Amino acid sequence: MRMTLLWCLCLTALIDHARGYGRGAPDWTCSTMTPSHSGSLAQATPASDYQITTSSGSFTPGESITVTITALNGKDFKGYLMHAIDEGTGSVLGTFSITGGGQTMCGSARNQAVTHTNKASKTTESFSWTAPANANGNIVFVSTIVQSYSVYWMNVRSTAVSPASAVVTTKQTTAAPSIKTSSTTMSVVSTKPPVAGALMMDASCGDTRGCFVSCEGTDCQYVVSWEYKLEYVDFSIERKVEGGGQKWVAIAFSNDVKMGDDDVFHCISDSTGRVTVARSFNMGTSNQPINNPQEGISSVSGSFTDGVFRCSFRYSQVAPNNRRKRQSTTRPMTDLHLHRHLMLGDGPAFRDSVGMHTQNPVVTADLVNLQLTSIIGDVARYPLVKVHGCLMILAWIFCTGVGLIFARFYKPVWSERTILGLKVWFQFHRGLMVTTLVLTLVGFIIIFVEANGYSKISAPMGKGYTESHPILGIIVTILTVTNPIMALFRPGPKDKNRPIFNWAHWAVGMAAHILGVITICFGVELQKVGAPKYTVFVVIGYIVYHVLMEITLKVYDLFAERQSSARIEHMEMKNGNGATQNGNSFRPEETKRDPKDSIIKKILLVFHVAIAFAFTLTLLLLVTQY
C-alpha cells in the first residue's frame, strides 16, 4: 500500500509539471517570461485582443500607479506574467502589490512581477506598481498573456510611462558600429560595453533576436542569442565560466536531448585571450574534429575576462548537400533551417581541441525554430533519470533503512508469534530486502537504458566526487545481488560455519546500505536530476537521524539487559511451599518474556518507520517536482 501511494505521488508530480501551471507561473520563468507549455510556441501575430494600460502617463519615484491588463473584443485570458522594465536598459524595476486578484513573484522579495493564481477565465486584472527611488528613465510594462494552454502571446507591452520630472523626453540613440564582410554588413549587437564579471540578457531578446537564457532577475548564468536572416544567422554566446586557463564554450544542434550525432559550433579562448570559432560534431559523448571546420563561419569576435566567456560569429546558410556518412571527418554544412534541440556546454581547452565538459550540457526542452524570436528558458528534463532516482530512494532510504533495523534490534520482539510459520522480524526483514533487490535491479536497468550503457558523468564545478556515482552504483548493485545468493547457502543454526555466515551477511548488507546512501547523496547533486541544491542536506539529515536511531536502540537494549540481570540476581528462588534447597529458597522457573520485547521498543519502531517514510517522501517530491 505504501509503495502504491509513493508511486502515485511521484506520477502525480510529473503529470502536474507536464500539464502547466494553473496556480501561477513557476519561478524559473521570471527571466524568460516563457510558459513551460511543452510543444507550444508563442503566437507570431500581434496580441490585438489584449492591452496593458496605466492610471497615469508619468510616475514619481517612490510612488505608485495602477496597471491593468484588459481583454478586448469579447476575449478572455487564463494566465499572465508581467513585470516592469527600463525602456533603455531592459532592467526589471519597481515592485508590485496586489489590489484584487493575482499574486506577486520574482526577485529576492518576490514582488518584482505578478502572475495569476488560478486558470479561471478573466477579462481584466489590476495591480499597484511602485516606482523605485532611483528610477530616471521611461518604464514599459511587459507581459506574457495566456489564452489557453497552446495559445499565448509574449512581449505584450504598455505605452511607455515617463518620470514626472521630465518635461520633454527624448531618446538618444547611437548608431552601432558595423562590421564589413565580403557581401553584407552586420551591426554589432551590443549597444554598450559589458560590465566586468556581469552578464545580463540582451535587450533585443524576444524582439529581434531569439534567446536561450538562464537568468534570475538581471543576473544571468548564460545567454545564447541569434538573429535569423535568409542567407545567414548571427550567433552570440555568453556564459559565466569558472576557473582560468584555456576554455571553450559551444552550442550544438541535436535531434534529441542526448549527445550523439550533433552539429557543434565551439569557441576556444587561447592563452592570449584570442577567441576562435570552429565546427565539429559529437560522436556519442565525445567531440570529433572535421576537415572543414571554418567553412561558413565569419565575423568572429569574443573574449574571456572576469569569468565571462563571450563569443559571437556569423554562419552562412546554404542548402545542405547530400549527407555524407555521419561519422566522416568531413561534414556537410549545418542546416539551420531545421528545428532541433539547442545544447550549450563549456569546459577546458587544449590547444585547438575541446576537453570533457565541466558539467552536463544544458539542452532546450523543445525543438528550436531559429526563425522565431522566442525567449527560451525551459531546459530538457530527463524522466528516466528521475525514475531511477525515485527507485533508489525507495530502496535505500525506506526499505533498507527499516529492514536492517528489524534484523539488528527486533529479533526478540514478538518472539512468540509467527507469520506464515516464520518469525515476525524475519518476514518483515526479508520482504523489505527483497523489495530493495527488485527496486535496485529495475533502477539499474533503467539508467543503463537512459545512458546507452555505461557512461562517465560530468561533475559540477567543485564537486568532482560526484563522478564516482556510476562506479558506486555498480558496486551497490553487485552487493545487493550477492547477499540473497549468500542466503541460499546459509548453514544451519548449529553448524560451526554459521557465525562466519552471520558476519559476512551483516558486512555485505551494511556495506551496501552505507554505499547506497552515499551514492544517493552524490546523485542528487547531478545536473540531470534537477533537484534543488539543498536536497543533499536532506540526505545528510537522514544519515544523521539513522545513526542516532541505531545508537538509541543499542543503548536501550544494553539498558534492558542490565536491568534483567539485576532482577535475576536479586530474585528469590522459592517454591510454592516455601521449601528451600541447599539453603536457598526456590520455585520452578517461570517463562519470562525477553526484556527487549517491550512497548517502548514497539513505539520506537513506529517512530522510525514514520521518520523514514517522511524522509523518503520529501526526497521523492524534491526529485520529481523540480
JSON list of N, CA, C and O in Angstrom, two decimals, residues 410-461:
[
{"chain": "A", "resi": 410, "resn": "TYR", "atom": "N", "xyz": [15.16, -6.21, 16.43]},
{"chain": "A", "resi": 410, "resn": "TYR", "atom": "CA", "xyz": [13.79, -6.67, 16.71]},
{"chain": "A", "resi": 410, "resn": "TYR", "atom": "C", "xyz": [13.61, -8.17, 16.64]},
{"chain": "A", "resi": 410, "resn": "TYR", "atom": "O", "xyz": [12.49, -8.66, 16.58]},
{"chain": "A", "resi": 411, "resn": "LYS", "atom": "N", "xyz": [14.70, -8.92, 16.72]},
{"chain": "A", "resi": 411, "resn": "LYS", "atom": "CA", "xyz": [14.58, -10.38, 16.79]},
{"chain": "A", "resi": 411, "resn": "LYS", "atom": "C", "xyz": [13.87, -10.83, 18.08]},
{"chain": "A", "resi": 411, "resn": "LYS", "atom": "O", "xyz": [13.06, -11.76, 18.04]},
{"chain": "A", "resi": 412, "resn": "PRO", "atom": "N", "xyz": [14.15, -10.20, 19.24]},
{"chain": "A", "resi": 412, "resn": "PRO", "atom": "CA", "xyz": [13.46, -10.64, 20.46]},
{"chain": "A", "resi": 412, "resn": "PRO", "atom": "C", "xyz": [12.01, -10.19, 20.56]},
{"chain": "A", "resi": 412, "resn": "PRO", "atom": "O", "xyz": [11.26, -10.69, 21.40]},
{"chain": "A", "resi": 413, "resn": "VAL", "atom": "N", "xyz": [11.61, -9.21, 19.74]},
{"chain": "A", "resi": 413, "resn": "VAL", "atom": "CA", "xyz": [10.25, -8.67, 19.83]},
{"chain": "A", "resi": 413, "resn": "VAL", "atom": "C", "xyz": [9.29, -9.60, 19.10]},
{"chain": "A", "resi": 413, "resn": "VAL", "atom": "O", "xyz": [9.61, -10.13, 18.04]},
{"chain": "A", "resi": 414, "resn": "TRP", "atom": "N", "xyz": [8.13, -9.78, 19.65]},
{"chain": "A", "resi": 414, "resn": "TRP", "atom": "CA", "xyz": [7.12, -10.72, 19.12]},
{"chain": "A", "resi": 414, "resn": "TRP", "atom": "C", "xyz": [7.75, -12.12, 18.94]},
{"chain": "A", "resi": 414, "resn": "TRP", "atom": "O", "xyz": [7.47, -12.83, 17.97]},
{"chain": "A", "resi": 415, "resn": "SER", "atom": "N", "xyz": [8.58, -12.50, 19.92]},
{"chain": "A", "resi": 415, "resn": "SER", "atom": "CA", "xyz": [9.32, -13.77, 19.79]},
{"chain": "A", "resi": 415, "resn": "SER", "atom": "C", "xyz": [8.42, -15.00, 19.82]},
{"chain": "A", "resi": 415, "resn": "SER", "atom": "O", "xyz": [8.81, -16.07, 19.34]},
{"chain": "A", "resi": 416, "resn": "GLU", "atom": "N", "xyz": [7.21, -14.85, 20.40]},
{"chain": "A", "resi": 416, "resn": "GLU", "atom": "CA", "xyz": [6.31, -16.00, 20.46]},
{"chain": "A", "resi": 416, "resn": "GLU", "atom": "C", "xyz": [5.33, -16.03, 19.30]},
{"chain": "A", "resi": 416, "resn": "GLU", "atom": "O", "xyz": [4.48, -16.92, 19.22]},
{"chain": "A", "resi": 417, "resn": "ARG", "atom": "N", "xyz": [5.43, -15.07, 18.40]},
{"chain": "A", "resi": 417, "resn": "ARG", "atom": "CA", "xyz": [4.49, -15.00, 17.28]},
{"chain": "A", "resi": 417, "resn": "ARG", "atom": "C", "xyz": [5.20, -15.28, 15.96]},
{"chain": "A", "resi": 417, "resn": "ARG", "atom": "O", "xyz": [6.41, -15.05, 15.84]},
{"chain": "A", "resi": 418, "resn": "THR", "atom": "N", "xyz": [4.42, -15.75, 15.00]},
{"chain": "A", "resi": 418, "resn": "THR", "atom": "CA", "xyz": [4.97, -16.02, 13.67]},
{"chain": "A", "resi": 418, "resn": "THR", "atom": "C", "xyz": [4.04, -15.50, 12.60]},
{"chain": "A", "resi": 418, "resn": "THR", "atom": "O", "xyz": [2.85, -15.26, 12.84]},
{"chain": "A", "resi": 419, "resn": "ILE", "atom": "N", "xyz": [4.58, -15.35, 11.42]},
{"chain": "A", "resi": 419, "resn": "ILE", "atom": "CA", "xyz": [3.80, -15.02, 10.22]},
{"chain": "A", "resi": 419, "resn": "ILE", "atom": "C", "xyz": [4.11, -16.09, 9.19]},
{"chain": "A", "resi": 419, "resn": "ILE", "atom": "O", "xyz": [5.27, -16.24, 8.78]},
{"chain": "A", "resi": 420, "resn": "LEU", "atom": "N", "xyz": [3.11, -16.87, 8.83]},
{"chain": "A", "resi": 420, "resn": "LEU", "atom": "CA", "xyz": [3.29, -17.98, 7.89]},
{"chain": "A", "resi": 420, "resn": "LEU", "atom": "C", "xyz": [4.40, -18.93, 8.34]},
{"chain": "A", "resi": 420, "resn": "LEU", "atom": "O", "xyz": [5.22, -19.40, 7.55]},
{"chain": "A", "resi": 421, "resn": "GLY", "atom": "N", "xyz": [4.42, -19.16, 9.67]},
{"chain": "A", "resi": 421, "resn": "GLY", "atom": "CA", "xyz": [5.35, -20.13, 10.21]},
{"chain": "A", "resi": 421, "resn": "GLY", "atom": "C", "xyz": [6.75, -19.62, 10.47]},
{"chain": "A", "resi": 421, "resn": "GLY", "atom": "O", "xyz": [7.61, -20.37, 10.93]},
{"chain": "A", "resi": 422, "resn": "LEU", "atom": "N", "xyz": [7.02, -18.34, 10.20]},
{"chain": "A", "resi": 422, "resn": "LEU", "atom": "CA", "xyz": [8.36, -17.78, 10.41]},
{"chain": "A", "resi": 422, "resn": "LEU", "atom": "C", "xyz": [8.26, -16.57, 11.34]},
{"chain": "A", "resi": 422, "resn": "LEU", "atom": "O", "xyz": [7.21, -15.93, 11.46]},
{"chain": "A", "resi": 423, "resn": "LYS", "atom": "N", "xyz": [9.38, -16.28, 12.01]},
{"chain": "A", "resi": 423, "resn": "LYS", "atom": "CA", "xyz": [9.42, -15.18, 12.97]},
{"chain": "A", "resi": 423, "resn": "LYS", "atom": "C", "xyz": [8.97, -13.87, 12.31]},
{"chain": "A", "resi": 423, "resn": "LYS", "atom": "O", "xyz": [9.22, -13.62, 11.14]},
{"chain": "A", "resi": 424, "resn": "VAL", "atom": "N", "xyz": [8.34, -13.02, 13.14]},
{"chain": "A", "resi": 424, "resn": "VAL", "atom": "CA", "xyz": [7.82, -11.75, 12.64]},
{"chain": "A", "resi": 424, "resn": "VAL", "atom": "C", "xyz": [8.94, -10.90, 12.07]},
{"chain": "A", "resi": 424, "resn": "VAL", "atom": "O", "xyz": [8.84, -10.34, 10.97]},
{"chain": "A", "resi": 425, "resn": "TRP", "atom": "N", "xyz": [10.06, -10.78, 12.82]},
{"chain": "A", "resi": 425, "resn": "TRP", "atom": "CA", "xyz": [11.15, -9.91, 12.36]},
{"chain": "A", "resi": 425, "resn": "TRP", "atom": "C", "xyz": [11.70, -10.39, 11.02]},
{"chain": "A", "resi": 425, "resn": "TRP", "atom": "O", "xyz": [12.04, -9.57, 10.15]},
{"chain": "A", "resi": 426, "resn": "PHE", "atom": "N", "xyz": [11.79, -11.72, 10.84]},
{"chain": "A", "resi": 426, "resn": "PHE", "atom": "CA", "xyz": [12.38, -12.27, 9.64]},
{"chain": "A", "resi": 426, "resn": "PHE", "atom": "C", "xyz": [11.51, -12.01, 8.41]},
{"chain": "A", "resi": 426, "resn": "PHE", "atom": "O", "xyz": [12.01, -11.68, 7.34]},
{"chain": "A", "resi": 427, "resn": "GLN", "atom": "N", "xyz": [10.20, -12.14, 8.59]},
{"chain": "A", "resi": 427, "resn": "GLN", "atom": "CA", "xyz": [9.29, -11.91, 7.46]},
{"chain": "A", "resi": 427, "resn": "GLN", "atom": "C", "xyz": [9.36, -10.45, 7.00]},
{"chain": "A", "resi": 427, "resn": "GLN", "atom": "O", "xyz": [9.38, -10.17, 5.80]},
{"chain": "A", "resi": 428, "resn": "PHE", "atom": "N", "xyz": [9.38, -9.52, 7.97]},
{"chain": "A", "resi": 428, "resn": "PHE", "atom": "CA", "xyz": [9.48, -8.11, 7.59]},
{"chain": "A", "resi": 428, "resn": "PHE", "atom": "C", "xyz": [10.84, -7.80, 6.96]},
{"chain": "A", "resi": 428, "resn": "PHE", "atom": "O", "xyz": [10.94, -7.10, 5.95]},
{"chain": "A", "resi": 429, "resn": "HIS", "atom": "N", "xyz": [11.90, -8.32, 7.58]},
{"chain": "A", "resi": 429, "resn": "HIS", "atom": "CA", "xyz": [13.25, -8.11, 7.05]},
{"chain": "A", "resi": 429, "resn": "HIS", "atom": "C", "xyz": [13.38, -8.65, 5.63]},
{"chain": "A", "resi": 429, "resn": "HIS", "atom": "O", "xyz": [13.87, -7.95, 4.73]},
{"chain": "A", "resi": 430, "resn": "ARG", "atom": "N", "xyz": [12.95, -9.88, 5.44]},
{"chain": "A", "resi": 430, "resn": "ARG", "atom": "CA", "xyz": [13.07, -10.48, 4.12]},
{"chain": "A", "resi": 430, "resn": "ARG", "atom": "C", "xyz": [12.22, -9.75, 3.08]},
{"chain": "A", "resi": 430, "resn": "ARG", "atom": "O", "xyz": [12.68, -9.49, 1.95]},
{"chain": "A", "resi": 431, "resn": "GLY", "atom": "N", "xyz": [11.00, -9.39, 3.43]},
{"chain": "A", "resi": 431, "resn": "GLY", "atom": "CA", "xyz": [10.13, -8.69, 2.49]},
{"chain": "A", "resi": 431, "resn": "GLY", "atom": "C", "xyz": [10.71, -7.36, 2.05]},
{"chain": "A", "resi": 431, "resn": "GLY", "atom": "O", "xyz": [10.70, -7.02, 0.86]},
{"chain": "A", "resi": 432, "resn": "LEU", "atom": "N", "xyz": [11.23, -6.60, 3.02]},
{"chain": "A", "resi": 432, "resn": "LEU", "atom": "CA", "xyz": [11.80, -5.29, 2.69]},
{"chain": "A", "resi": 432, "resn": "LEU", "atom": "C", "xyz": [13.08, -5.42, 1.87]},
{"chain": "A", "resi": 432, "resn": "LEU", "atom": "O", "xyz": [13.31, -4.64, 0.93]},
{"chain": "A", "resi": 433, "resn": "MET", "atom": "N", "xyz": [13.90, -6.40, 2.19]},
{"chain": "A", "resi": 433, "resn": "MET", "atom": "CA", "xyz": [15.16, -6.54, 1.46]},
{"chain": "A", "resi": 433, "resn": "MET", "atom": "C", "xyz": [14.95, -7.11, 0.05]},
{"chain": "A", "resi": 433, "resn": "MET", "atom": "O", "xyz": [15.68, -6.76, -0.88]},
{"chain": "A", "resi": 434, "resn": "VAL", "atom": "N", "xyz": [13.96, -7.98, -0.13]},
{"chain": "A", "resi": 434, "resn": "VAL", "atom": "CA", "xyz": [13.63, -8.45, -1.48]},
{"chain": "A", "resi": 434, "resn": "VAL", "atom": "C", "xyz": [13.11, -7.28, -2.31]},
{"chain": "A", "resi": 434, "resn": "VAL", "atom": "O", "xyz": [13.43, -7.13, -3.50]},
{"chain": "A", "resi": 435, "resn": "THR", "atom": "N", "xyz": [12.30, -6.41, -1.68]},
{"chain": "A", "resi": 435, "resn": "THR", "atom": "CA", "xyz": [11.82, -5.20, -2.38]},
{"chain": "A", "resi": 435, "resn": "THR", "atom": "C", "xyz": [13.00, -4.32, -2.78]},
{"chain": "A", "resi": 435, "resn": "THR", "atom": "O", "xyz": [13.04, -3.76, -3.88]},
{"chain": "A", "resi": 436, "resn": "THR", "atom": "N", "xyz": [13.98, -4.19, -1.88]},
{"chain": "A", "resi": 436, "resn": "THR", "atom": "CA", "xyz": [15.19, -3.42, -2.20]},
{"chain": "A", "resi": 436, "resn": "THR", "atom": "C", "xyz": [15.90, -4.01, -3.41]},
{"chain": "A", "resi": 436, "resn": "THR", "atom": "O", "xyz": [16.33, -3.28, -4.32]},
{"chain": "A", "resi": 437, "resn": "LEU", "atom": "N", "xyz": [16.02, -5.33, -3.44]},
{"chain": "A", "resi": 437, "resn": "LEU", "atom": "CA", "xyz": [16.69, -6.01, -4.57]},
{"chain": "A", "resi": 437, "resn": "LEU", "atom": "C", "xyz": [15.96, -5.71, -5.88]},
{"chain": "A", "resi": 437, "resn": "LEU", "atom": "O", "xyz": [16.59, -5.36, -6.88]},
{"chain": "A", "resi": 438, "resn": "VAL", "atom": "N", "xyz": [14.65, -5.82, -5.88]},
{"chain": "A", "resi": 438, "resn": "VAL", "atom": "CA", "xyz": [13.87, -5.61, -7.11]},
{"chain": "A", "resi": 438, "resn": "VAL", "atom": "C", "xyz": [13.98, -4.16, -7.56]},
{"chain": "A", "resi": 438, "resn": "VAL", "atom": "O", "xyz": [14.23, -3.87, -8.74]},
{"chain": "A", "resi": 439, "resn": "LEU", "atom": "N", "xyz": [13.80, -3.21, -6.62]},
{"chain": "A", "resi": 439, "resn": "LEU", "atom": "CA", "xyz": [13.88, -1.79, -6.98]},
{"chain": "A", "resi": 439, "resn": "LEU", "atom": "C", "xyz": [15.26, -1.42, -7.52]},
{"chain": "A", "resi": 439, "resn": "LEU", "atom": "O", "xyz": [15.40, -0.66, -8.48]},
{"chain": "A", "resi": 440, "resn": "THR", "atom": "N", "xyz": [16.31, -1.97, -6.89]},
{"chain": "A", "resi": 440, "resn": "THR", "atom": "CA", "xyz": [17.67, -1.67, -7.32]},
{"chain": "A", "resi": 440, "resn": "THR", "atom": "C", "xyz": [17.94, -2.21, -8.72]},
{"chain": "A", "resi": 440, "resn": "THR", "atom": "O", "xyz": [18.54, -1.51, -9.56]},
{"chain": "A", "resi": 441, "resn": "LEU", "atom": "N", "xyz": [17.52, -3.44, -8.98]},
{"chain": "A", "resi": 441, "resn": "LEU", "atom": "CA", "xyz": [17.75, -4.02, -10.31]},
{"chain": "A", "resi": 441, "resn": "LEU", "atom": "C", "xyz": [16.98, -3.26, -11.39]},
{"chain": "A", "resi": 441, "resn": "LEU", "atom": "O", "xyz": [17.51, -2.99, -12.47]},
{"chain": "A", "resi": 442, "resn": "VAL", "atom": "N", "xyz": [15.73, -2.89, -11.10]},
{"chain": "A", "resi": 442, "resn": "VAL", "atom": "CA", "xyz": [14.94, -2.13, -12.08]},
{"chain": "A", "resi": 442, "resn": "VAL", "atom": "C", "xyz": [15.58, -0.76, -12.32]},
{"chain": "A", "resi": 442, "resn": "VAL", "atom": "O", "xyz": [15.72, -0.32, -13.47]},
{"chain": "A", "resi": 443, "resn": "GLY", "atom": "N", "xyz": [15.99, -0.08, -11.24]},
{"chain": "A", "resi": 443, "resn": "GLY", "atom": "CA", "xyz": [16.65, 1.21, -11.40]},
{"chain": "A", "resi": 443, "resn": "GLY", "atom": "C", "xyz": [17.96, 1.11, -12.15]},
{"chain": "A", "resi": 443, "resn": "GLY", "atom": "O", "xyz": [18.31, 1.99, -12.95]},
{"chain": "A", "resi": 444, "resn": "PHE", "atom": "N", "xyz": [18.71, 0.03, -11.91]},
{"chain": "A", "resi": 444, "resn": "PHE", "atom": "CA", "xyz": [19.97, -0.21, -12.60]},
{"chain": "A", "resi": 444, "resn": "PHE", "atom": "C", "xyz": [19.74, -0.37, -14.11]},
{"chain": "A", "resi": 444, "resn": "PHE", "atom": "O", "xyz": [20.45, 0.23, -14.93]},
{"chain": "A", "resi": 445, "resn": "ILE", "atom": "N", "xyz": [18.73, -1.13, -14.47]},
{"chain": "A", "resi": 445, "resn": "ILE", "atom": "CA", "xyz": [18.41, -1.35, -15.89]},
{"chain": "A", "resi": 445, "resn": "ILE", "atom": "C", "xyz": [17.96, -0.04, -16.55]},
{"chain": "A", "resi": 445, "resn": "ILE", "atom": "O", "xyz": [18.39, 0.30, -17.66]},
{"chain": "A", "resi": 446, "resn": "ILE", "atom": "N", "xyz": [17.11, 0.71, -15.85]},
{"chain": "A", "resi": 446, "resn": "ILE", "atom": "CA", "xyz": [16.58, 1.96, -16.40]},
{"chain": "A", "resi": 446, "resn": "ILE", "atom": "C", "xyz": [17.70, 2.95, -16.71]},
{"chain": "A", "resi": 446, "resn": "ILE", "atom": "O", "xyz": [17.72, 3.57, -17.78]},
{"chain": "A", "resi": 447, "resn": "ILE", "atom": "N", "xyz": [18.66, 3.10, -15.80]},
{"chain": "A", "resi": 447, "resn": "ILE", "atom": "CA", "xyz": [19.70, 4.10, -16.03]},
{"chain": "A", "resi": 447, "resn": "ILE", "atom": "C", "xyz": [20.66, 3.64, -17.12]},
{"chain": "A", "resi": 447, "resn": "ILE", "atom": "O", "xyz": [21.22, 4.47, -17.85]},
{"chain": "A", "resi": 448, "resn": "PHE", "atom": "N", "xyz": [20.84, 2.33, -17.28]},
{"chain": "A", "resi": 448, "resn": "PHE", "atom": "CA", "xyz": [21.68, 1.85, -18.38]},
{"chain": "A", "resi": 448, "resn": "PHE", "atom": "C", "xyz": [20.99, 2.09, -19.71]},
{"chain": "A", "resi": 448, "resn": "PHE", "atom": "O", "xyz": [21.64, 2.38, -20.71]},
{"chain": "A", "resi": 449, "resn": "VAL", "atom": "N", "xyz": [19.66, 1.96, -19.74]},
{"chain": "A", "resi": 449, "resn": "VAL", "atom": "CA", "xyz": [18.91, 2.27, -20.96]},
{"chain": "A", "resi": 449, "resn": "VAL", "atom": "C", "xyz": [19.03, 3.75, -21.29]},
{"chain": "A", "resi": 449, "resn": "VAL", "atom": "O", "xyz": [19.26, 4.14, -22.44]},
{"chain": "A", "resi": 450, "resn": "GLU", "atom": "N", "xyz": [18.89, 4.60, -20.27]},
{"chain": "A", "resi": 450, "resn": "GLU", "atom": "CA", "xyz": [18.98, 6.05, -20.46]},
{"chain": "A", "resi": 450, "resn": "GLU", "atom": "C", "xyz": [20.36, 6.46, -20.98]},
{"chain": "A", "resi": 450, "resn": "GLU", "atom": "O", "xyz": [20.47, 7.32, -21.86]},
{"chain": "A", "resi": 451, "resn": "ALA", "atom": "N", "xyz": [21.40, 5.85, -20.42]},
{"chain": "A", "resi": 451, "resn": "ALA", "atom": "CA", "xyz": [22.77, 6.24, -20.78]},
{"chain": "A", "resi": 451, "resn": "ALA", "atom": "C", "xyz": [23.34, 5.44, -21.95]},
{"chain": "A", "resi": 451, "resn": "ALA", "atom": "O", "xyz": [24.49, 5.64, -22.33]},
{"chain": "A", "resi": 452, "resn": "ASN", "atom": "N", "xyz": [22.53, 4.53, -22.52]},
{"chain": "A", "resi": 452, "resn": "ASN", "atom": "CA", "xyz": [23.01, 3.66, -23.60]},
{"chain": "A", "resi": 452, "resn": "ASN", "atom": "C", "xyz": [24.24, 2.86, -23.17]},
{"chain": "A", "resi": 452, "resn": "ASN", "atom": "O", "xyz": [25.24, 2.78, -23.88]},
{"chain": "A", "resi": 453, "resn": "GLY", "atom": "N", "xyz": [24.17, 2.28, -21.98]},
{"chain": "A", "resi": 453, "resn": "GLY", "atom": "CA", "xyz": [25.29, 1.53, -21.44]},
{"chain": "A", "resi": 453, "resn": "GLY", "atom": "C", "xyz": [26.03, 2.33, -20.38]},
{"chain": "A", "resi": 453, "resn": "GLY", "atom": "O", "xyz": [25.54, 3.36, -19.89]},
{"chain": "A", "resi": 454, "resn": "TYR", "atom": "N", "xyz": [27.21, 1.88, -20.02]},
{"chain": "A", "resi": 454, "resn": "TYR", "atom": "CA", "xyz": [27.98, 2.61, -19.01]},
{"chain": "A", "resi": 454, "resn": "TYR", "atom": "C", "xyz": [28.47, 3.92, -19.60]},
{"chain": "A", "resi": 454, "resn": "TYR", "atom": "O", "xyz": [28.93, 3.99, -20.74]},
{"chain": "A", "resi": 455, "resn": "SER", "atom": "N", "xyz": [28.38, 4.97, -18.80]},
{"chain": "A", "resi": 455, "resn": "SER", "atom": "CA", "xyz": [28.81, 6.29, -19.27]},
{"chain": "A", "resi": 455, "resn": "SER", "atom": "C", "xyz": [29.39, 7.08, -18.13]},
{"chain": "A", "resi": 455, "resn": "SER", "atom": "O", "xyz": [28.82, 7.08, -17.02]},
{"chain": "A", "resi": 456, "resn": "LYS", "atom": "N", "xyz": [30.50, 7.73, -18.38]},
{"chain": "A", "resi": 456, "resn": "LYS", "atom": "CA", "xyz": [31.05, 8.64, -17.40]},
{"chain": "A", "resi": 456, "resn": "LYS", "atom": "C", "xyz": [30.15, 9.87, -17.31]},
{"chain": "A", "resi": 456, "resn": "LYS", "atom": "O", "xyz": [29.46, 10.22, -18.26]},
{"chain": "A", "resi": 457, "resn": "ILE", "atom": "N", "xyz": [30.17, 10.51, -16.15]},
{"chain": "A", "resi": 457, "resn": "ILE", "atom": "CA", "xyz": [29.36, 11.71, -15.99]},
{"chain": "A", "resi": 457, "resn": "ILE", "atom": "C", "xyz": [30.27, 12.89, -15.74]},
{"chain": "A", "resi": 457, "resn": "ILE", "atom": "O", "xyz": [31.40, 12.74, -15.29]},
{"chain": "A", "resi": 458, "resn": "SER", "atom": "N", "xyz": [29.75, 14.08, -16.03]},
{"chain": "A", "resi": 458, "resn": "SER", "atom": "CA", "xyz": [30.50, 15.30, -15.80]},
{"chain": "A", "resi": 458, "resn": "SER", "atom": "C", "xyz": [30.08, 15.86, -14.45]},
{"chain": "A", "resi": 458, "resn": "SER", "atom": "O", "xyz": [28.90, 16.10, -14.21]},
{"chain": "A", "resi": 459, "resn": "ALA", "atom": "N", "xyz": [31.06, 16.08, -13.59]},
{"chain": "A", "resi": 459, "resn": "ALA", "atom": "CA", "xyz": [30.77, 16.59, -12.25]},
{"chain": "A", "resi": 459, "resn": "ALA", "atom": "C", "xyz": [30.60, 18.10, -12.30]},
{"chain": "A", "resi": 459, "resn": "ALA", "atom": "O", "xyz": [31.31, 18.79, -13.03]},
{"chain": "A", "resi": 460, "resn": "PRO", "atom": "N", "xyz": [29.67, 18.65, -11.52]},
{"chain": "A", "resi": 460, "resn": "PRO", "atom": "CA", "xyz": [29.59, 20.11, -11.41]},
{"chain": "A", "resi": 460, "resn": "PRO", "atom": "C", "xyz": [30.90, 20.66, -10.86]},
{"chain": "A", "resi": 460, "resn": "PRO", "atom": "O", "xyz": [31.65, 19.97, -10.15]},
{"chain": "A", "resi": 461, "resn": "MET", "atom": "N", "xyz": [31.18, 21.91, -11.17]},
{"chain": "A", "resi": 461, "resn": "MET", "atom": "CA", "xyz": [32.42, 22.54, -10.74]},
{"chain": "A", "resi": 461, "resn": "MET", "atom": "C", "xyz": [32.56, 22.46, -9.23]},
{"chain": "A", "resi": 461, "resn": "MET", "atom": "O", "xyz": [31.65, 22.80, -8.49]}
]
